Amino acid sequence: MAAPGLAIGKVLTVLKGEYPDISISKIRFLEAEGLIAPERAPSGFRRYSKADVERLKYILSAQKNNYLPLKVIRDNLDLIDQGIQPSTPEPVEPPKPVQADPSPVGAGPRPPVRLTREELLERSGLPEAAMIELERQGILRLRRGASYYGWEALTLAIVAVKLSPLGVEARQLRVLKAAADREVELISLTASFYSRRPQISRRAVLEIAELVMQAHAALLQVGLDHSV
């Protein structure tokens, strides 16, 4: 168990095993949001007590297992501070990431996600201001011909939430949108060769899309290898 007065690096070591996505920037983001308040040593460095570490564990567990928004987590922490045990929601199964699906794009069943605007905000923890920005850029959209948001919107919203404490703002996701739009254009132009044969056209679109995604992942890795 962590001892009082831990430096932030030691706190990371304590938490990394169970929460591998934790980072210094995430801890400082939670502090900026008022969810934790470590003491300051005379040198000015933050020192985290055993209670601070337990508080962090609660926050990270609530986000990881239940996708609770920060507002609900803050309310729960207020109850805990008053000696009241908040109700424990059932664990929420995370949305299936696009990258984790080995089948071609559009093939196979997808999670039956049909969310209203309020439900999307609640499930993802995305601030409404960030959602407005993502909608303005055309990143978050209702399913075509429907009045609800699907698994794609939930995945994008959760990614935006996770990127925020790492310094990536919602408005910066337009770079991803622009890249995806260009890839969609490439797929559409290539598949148009089969436009007179609908069944073949559908299979061709899925196959081309899968190959484009593989190429995208490989090129991203090459770029990172040469620049990071």
Short mmCIF file of C-alpha atoms in Angstrom, two decimals:
data_model
loop_
_atom_site.label_atom_id
_atom_site.label_comp_id
_atom_site.label_asym_id
_atom_site.label_seq_id
_atom_site.Cartn_x
_atom_site.Cartn_y
_atom_site.Cartn_z
CA MET A 1 0.00 0.00 0.00
CA ALA A 2 1.28 3.44 -0.86
CA ALA A 3 2.78 5.41 2.01
CA PRO A 4 1.86 9.07 2.69
CA GLY A 5 3.92 11.69 0.96
CA LEU A 6 4.46 9.95 -2.37
CA ALA A 7 5.82 11.91 -5.32
CA ILE A 8 3.77 11.79 -8.51
CA GLY A 9 6.17 9.34 -10.14
CA LYS A 10 5.69 6.89 -7.28
CA VAL A 11 1.93 7.27 -7.57
CA LEU A 12 2.18 6.28 -11.24
CA THR A 13 4.12 3.15 -10.24
CA VAL A 14 1.41 2.21 -7.74
CA LEU A 15 -1.41 2.68 -10.25
CA LYS A 16 0.14 1.52 -13.54
CA GLY A 17 -0.45 -2.20 -12.95
CA GLU A 18 -4.22 -1.86 -12.72
CA TYR A 19 -4.61 1.31 -14.80
CA PRO A 20 -1.98 1.23 -17.59
CA ASP A 21 -3.42 4.34 -19.25
CA ILE A 22 -2.68 6.54 -16.24
CA SER A 23 -0.20 9.36 -16.81
CA ILE A 24 1.14 12.43 -15.05
CA SER A 25 -0.99 14.65 -17.29
CA LYS A 26 -4.11 12.64 -16.37
CA ILE A 27 -3.42 13.01 -12.64
CA ARG A 28 -2.86 16.74 -13.02
CA PHE A 29 -6.04 17.03 -15.09
CA LEU A 30 -8.00 15.39 -12.26
CA GLU A 31 -6.40 17.81 -9.82
CA ALA A 32 -7.34 20.76 -12.05
CA GLU A 33 -10.92 19.46 -12.06
CA GLY A 34 -10.90 19.54 -8.25
CA LEU A 35 -11.26 15.78 -7.78
CA ILE A 36 -8.00 15.42 -5.84
CA ALA A 37 -6.05 17.95 -3.78
CA PRO A 38 -2.53 16.73 -2.89
CA GLU A 39 -0.49 18.71 -0.41
CA ARG A 40 2.55 20.68 -1.46
CA ALA A 41 5.97 20.05 0.05
CA PRO A 42 8.09 23.08 1.05
CA SER A 43 9.90 22.59 -2.26
CA GLY A 44 6.60 23.12 -4.10
CA PHE A 45 6.28 19.55 -5.37
CA ARG A 46 3.01 17.67 -4.93
CA ARG A 47 2.95 14.97 -2.26
CA TYR A 48 0.22 12.34 -2.41
CA SER A 49 -1.10 10.71 0.75
CA LYS A 50 -2.59 7.24 1.06
CA ALA A 51 -6.05 8.86 0.92
CA ASP A 52 -5.13 10.68 -2.30
CA VAL A 53 -4.05 7.42 -3.93
CA GLU A 54 -7.26 5.66 -2.85
CA ARG A 55 -9.26 8.57 -4.23
CA LEU A 56 -7.44 8.24 -7.55
CA LYS A 57 -8.17 4.51 -7.60
CA TYR A 58 -11.88 5.21 -7.11
CA ILE A 59 -11.92 7.78 -9.93
CA LEU A 60 -10.04 5.55 -12.37
CA SER A 61 -12.20 2.53 -11.52
CA ALA A 62 -15.40 4.54 -12.03
CA GLN A 63 -14.16 5.67 -15.44
CA LYS A 64 -12.77 2.31 -16.53
CA ASN A 65 -15.56 0.02 -15.36
CA ASN A 66 -18.65 2.24 -15.45
CA TYR A 67 -17.80 5.09 -17.85
CA LEU A 68 -19.12 7.52 -15.25
CA PRO A 69 -18.81 11.19 -16.26
CA LEU A 70 -16.70 13.44 -14.05
CA LYS A 71 -19.80 15.21 -12.71
CA VAL A 72 -21.18 11.95 -11.29
CA ILE A 73 -17.77 10.96 -9.94
CA ARG A 74 -17.46 14.36 -8.25
CA ASP A 75 -20.91 13.95 -6.66
CA ASN A 76 -19.97 10.46 -5.46
CA LEU A 77 -16.74 11.75 -3.95
CA ASP A 78 -18.69 14.44 -2.11
CA LEU A 79 -20.87 11.69 -0.62
CA ILE A 80 -17.80 9.67 0.36
CA ASP A 81 -16.31 12.76 2.04
CA GLN A 82 -19.53 12.96 4.10
CA GLY A 83 -19.22 9.32 5.11
CA ILE A 84 -22.00 8.21 2.76
CA GLN A 85 -21.41 5.25 0.46
CA PRO A 86 -22.66 6.06 -3.06
CA SER A 87 -24.63 3.46 -4.96
CA THR A 88 -22.51 1.21 -7.16
CA PRO A 89 -23.75 1.02 -10.77
CA GLU A 90 -23.48 -2.16 -12.78
CA PRO A 91 -20.27 -2.32 -14.87
CA VAL A 92 -20.78 -1.02 -18.39
CA GLU A 93 -19.29 -3.03 -21.21
CA PRO A 94 -16.98 -0.73 -23.18
CA PRO A 95 -17.76 -0.04 -26.82
CA LYS A 96 -15.98 -2.28 -29.28
CA PRO A 97 -13.05 -0.32 -30.78
CA VAL A 98 -12.94 -0.22 -34.56
CA GLN A 99 -9.29 -1.32 -34.55
CA ALA A 100 -10.09 -4.43 -32.52
CA ASP A 101 -12.51 -5.79 -35.10
CA PRO A 102 -10.62 -8.27 -37.34
CA SER A 103 -13.51 -8.61 -39.77
CA PRO A 104 -13.86 -6.30 -42.81
CA VAL A 105 -15.43 -2.92 -42.26
CA GLY A 106 -19.19 -3.26 -41.98
CA ALA A 107 -19.05 -7.06 -41.64
CA GLY A 108 -20.37 -8.89 -38.59
CA PRO A 109 -22.60 -7.66 -35.77
CA ARG A 110 -21.96 -4.40 -33.98
CA PRO A 111 -22.97 -3.48 -30.44
CA PRO A 112 -26.67 -2.49 -30.41
CA VAL A 113 -26.03 1.11 -29.41
CA ARG A 114 -28.83 3.66 -29.87
CA LEU A 115 -28.20 6.77 -27.82
CA THR A 116 -29.91 10.11 -27.47
CA ARG A 117 -27.76 13.21 -27.14
CA GLU A 118 -28.12 13.15 -23.35
CA GLU A 119 -27.29 9.42 -23.18
CA LEU A 120 -24.18 9.91 -25.31
CA LEU A 121 -22.96 12.67 -23.00
CA GLU A 122 -23.70 10.51 -19.95
CA ARG A 123 -22.12 7.31 -21.26
CA SER A 124 -18.96 8.94 -22.58
CA GLY A 125 -18.40 11.68 -20.01
CA LEU A 126 -17.86 14.12 -22.87
CA PRO A 127 -18.42 17.77 -21.87
CA GLU A 128 -21.27 19.36 -23.81
CA ALA A 129 -18.99 22.11 -25.11
CA ALA A 130 -16.69 19.46 -26.59
CA MET A 131 -19.68 17.66 -28.13
CA ILE A 132 -20.87 20.88 -29.76
CA GLU A 133 -17.39 21.35 -31.25
CA LEU A 134 -17.25 17.76 -32.53
CA GLU A 135 -20.72 18.13 -34.06
CA ARG A 136 -19.71 21.40 -35.68
CA GLN A 137 -16.81 19.64 -37.35
CA GLY A 138 -19.01 16.76 -38.49
CA ILE A 139 -17.14 14.23 -36.32
CA LEU A 140 -20.14 13.32 -34.17
CA ARG A 141 -23.25 12.70 -36.23
CA LEU A 142 -26.55 10.87 -35.92
CA ARG A 143 -26.74 7.58 -37.75
CA ARG A 144 -27.76 8.09 -41.37
CA GLY A 145 -31.53 8.39 -41.65
CA ALA A 146 -31.98 7.93 -37.89
CA SER A 147 -32.54 10.09 -34.82
CA TYR A 148 -29.97 8.44 -32.56
CA TYR A 149 -26.21 8.08 -32.17
CA GLY A 150 -24.58 4.71 -32.82
CA TRP A 151 -21.47 2.86 -31.62
CA GLU A 152 -19.29 5.05 -33.84
CA ALA A 153 -20.32 8.22 -32.02
CA LEU A 154 -19.83 6.58 -28.62
CA THR A 155 -16.35 5.38 -29.60
CA LEU A 156 -15.37 8.83 -30.90
CA ALA A 157 -16.75 10.57 -27.81
CA ILE A 158 -14.84 8.28 -25.44
CA VAL A 159 -11.64 8.73 -27.46
CA ALA A 160 -12.10 12.51 -27.24
CA VAL A 161 -12.53 12.26 -23.46
CA LYS A 162 -9.37 10.15 -23.11
CA LEU A 163 -7.36 12.47 -25.37
CA SER A 164 -8.36 15.62 -23.49
CA PRO A 165 -6.09 15.15 -20.43
CA LEU A 166 -3.26 14.30 -22.82
CA GLY A 167 -3.50 17.76 -24.36
CA VAL A 168 -5.53 16.93 -27.49
CA GLU A 169 -8.58 19.18 -27.71
CA ALA A 170 -11.82 18.36 -29.51
CA ARG A 171 -11.14 20.94 -32.21
CA GLN A 172 -7.86 19.19 -33.07
CA LEU A 173 -9.70 16.00 -34.03
CA ARG A 174 -10.54 17.70 -37.33
CA VAL A 175 -7.18 16.35 -38.52
CA LEU A 176 -8.51 12.81 -38.12
CA LYS A 177 -11.78 13.76 -39.81
CA ALA A 178 -9.91 15.21 -42.80
CA ALA A 179 -7.79 12.07 -43.14
CA ALA A 180 -10.85 9.82 -42.91
CA ASP A 181 -12.70 11.91 -45.51
CA ARG A 182 -9.82 11.49 -47.95
CA GLU A 183 -9.77 7.74 -47.35
CA VAL A 184 -13.53 7.52 -47.90
CA GLU A 185 -13.10 9.42 -51.17
CA LEU A 186 -10.40 6.96 -52.27
CA ILE A 187 -12.60 3.98 -51.39
CA SER A 188 -15.63 5.46 -53.18
CA LEU A 189 -13.69 6.27 -56.34
CA THR A 190 -12.10 2.83 -56.49
CA ALA A 191 -15.35 0.99 -55.79
CA SER A 192 -17.26 2.99 -58.43
CA PHE A 193 -15.85 0.56 -61.00
CA TYR A 194 -18.35 -1.99 -59.66
CA SER A 195 -21.30 0.41 -59.43
CA ARG A 196 -23.39 -1.52 -62.00
CA ARG A 197 -23.09 -4.73 -60.01
CA PRO A 198 -24.49 -3.93 -56.53
CA GLN A 199 -23.55 -7.22 -54.83
CA ILE A 200 -19.99 -7.12 -56.10
CA SER A 201 -19.83 -3.40 -55.32
CA ARG A 202 -20.71 -3.99 -51.67
CA ARG A 203 -18.03 -6.66 -51.25
CA ALA A 204 -15.50 -4.50 -53.06
CA VAL A 205 -16.16 -1.51 -50.79
CA LEU A 206 -15.66 -3.64 -47.68
CA GLU A 207 -12.48 -5.23 -49.02
CA ILE A 208 -11.02 -1.92 -50.14
CA ALA A 209 -11.92 -0.28 -46.83
CA GLU A 210 -10.21 -3.07 -44.88
CA LEU A 211 -7.04 -2.72 -46.96
CA VAL A 212 -7.07 1.06 -46.59
CA MET A 213 -7.37 0.70 -42.80
CA GLN A 214 -4.41 -1.69 -42.76
CA ALA A 215 -2.37 0.73 -44.85
CA HIS A 216 -3.39 3.62 -42.59
CA ALA A 217 -2.26 1.78 -39.46
CA ALA A 218 1.06 0.83 -41.07
CA LEU A 219 1.73 4.37 -42.33
CA LEU A 220 0.89 5.79 -38.90
CA GLN A 221 3.43 3.43 -37.33
CA VAL A 222 6.07 4.36 -39.91
CA GLY A 223 5.45 8.05 -39.25
CA LEU A 224 5.76 7.58 -35.50
CA ASP A 225 8.95 5.55 -35.89
CA HIS A 226 10.56 8.38 -37.84
CA SER A 227 9.31 11.34 -35.82
CA VAL A 228 8.82 10.33 -32.18
#
